[in-house]
Amino acid sequence: MTAHAADAGRTATGTASRNVHGRALAITVISTVRWWGRAWLPLFFFYATRIRGPSPQLAQLSFIHFARWTLIRRLPANGPSAPEQRLRHAQLFFESNFNGGWEEYIDAFSHILTRGMNTLWGSSYGFPKPLPTAPFKAYIRRHEIEASHFYSAYPEATTTMVAAALEVEAKLAALAARADAMEPEAFADAWRRFLTDVQRCL
Amino acid sequence: MNANRSGQACALTVLTPILPGSEAELRAHLEALHERGSPLARLPRTHFGRWVVVPDFVREPGQRHADRLRCPYLLFTSCFDGPLDSYLDELCAGIGAEALEIWGRCAGCPADSAGLKAYLLHNKIDTGIFVAAYPRATVARVRHSLERRERTIAFALRSQGMEPAALQRAFVEELATP
């Protein structure tokens, strides 16, 4: 059996069990880039990281912990059995660490990041455009590689839970810093205001 | 700006050629890590990590020339609390033996962990775009915040109906110290 997830048994999350750790899912995709993508993608990476900054559309995808896109153009030499390999085509490597389901993830990516997906994968051979999603999902399945080992430091936490916890902690620390010096009635009021403020995070 | 960074979070991508005849053994070793306990759990600055065996590149029907890997490659990626230099020092010192069990099945890997850092850096691939949902939060802070959120929820339920003085006392005892 090959490592490609399309051939592997999938869990209820829509991906292979080794791509799952707790609520966290891994996706690993490598696609072959046409000649013009070799020049275009580094320019886009430069623009996206140094000029534009984080994509506001990507920020809407509240289920992604970390994601990356990388261009592989050469493989360095590692002794006589593995000389340097300069690739004829650059390879676009994409990985994401997210929560939820595989299908929902690709759906959300396709609908919210439609333009960004065209920009990033438009130079890859066989890329069918993000919409409609069925051909795009088939494309990702063809190029996805199952992890042999995937690790999350906080496997039971979703991205939303982490963001909520960080917000609660910051506000809790602010209340805790002044709690001792307050009158009991004033503290009870402050505690109620704190709960109202953070209730969507609890 | 360094594209391998987002806030204090860093991305590491390493691709190493697997020694001839070692792919199945390496794959079996990696697949057993989950049951044995991930070595990455002993690197406290690691948010997420993975090892992936890349057998070859996929050729699409419209692609005139195939790009074939000369051998299967091992892909390692990590999202961690920077900087990279001290993270790799911790990797070599903290999980050196397990790391050599893994990368020792790859071409060019040194026989001891002293040369492992240079080997990983030699095979590192720079990131194009790295996106982090909470770029300023370390693993320690994320875990601490998750635990404090759970304690806050429990305290909020337990403290319902408490008198102000008792509420304040209980809060100071249970939640005021981080």
CSV table of C-alpha atoms in Angstrom, one decimal, chain A residues 41-50 52 67-73 91-94 120, chain B residues 1-5 11 13 125-131:
chain,number,residue,atom,x,y,z
A,41,LEU,CA,5.6,31.8,-6.3
A,42,PRO,CA,8.7,33.3,-4.7
A,43,LEU,CA,7.4,36.7,-5.8
A,44,PHE,CA,4.0,36.0,-4.3
A,45,PHE,CA,5.6,34.7,-1.1
A,46,PHE,CA,7.7,37.9,-0.8
A,47,TYR,CA,4.6,40.0,-1.3
A,48,ALA,CA,2.5,38.0,1.1
A,49,THR,CA,5.1,37.9,3.9
A,50,ARG,CA,6.9,41.2,3.6
A,52,ARG,CA,0.8,42.6,2.5
A,67,ALA,CA,0.0,26.3,8.0
A,68,ARG,CA,2.8,26.7,5.6
A,69,TRP,CA,3.6,26.8,1.9
A,70,THR,CA,7.2,26.1,0.7
A,71,LEU,CA,8.8,25.7,-2.7
A,72,ILE,CA,11.2,22.8,-3.1
A,73,ARG,CA,13.7,23.4,-5.9
A,91,GLN,CA,7.5,21.2,-6.0
A,92,LEU,CA,5.0,23.1,-3.9
A,93,PHE,CA,4.8,21.7,-0.3
A,94,PHE,CA,1.8,22.6,1.8
A,120,LEU,CA,-1.0,29.5,-4.7
B,1,MET,CA,11.3,39.7,7.9
B,2,ASN,CA,12.1,36.0,8.2
B,3,ALA,CA,9.5,33.8,6.3
B,4,ASN,CA,10.2,31.0,8.7
B,5,ARG,CA,8.7,33.0,11.5
B,11,ALA,CA,8.6,26.7,11.1
B,13,THR,CA,11.1,21.9,7.2
B,125,ILE,CA,14.2,24.1,3.3
B,126,ASP,CA,13.1,27.7,3.9
B,127,THR,CA,9.4,28.4,4.2
B,128,GLY,CA,7.6,30.6,1.7
B,129,ILE,CA,4.6,31.5,3.8
B,130,PHE,CA,4.1,30.5,7.4
B,131,VAL,CA,0.8,31.3,9.1
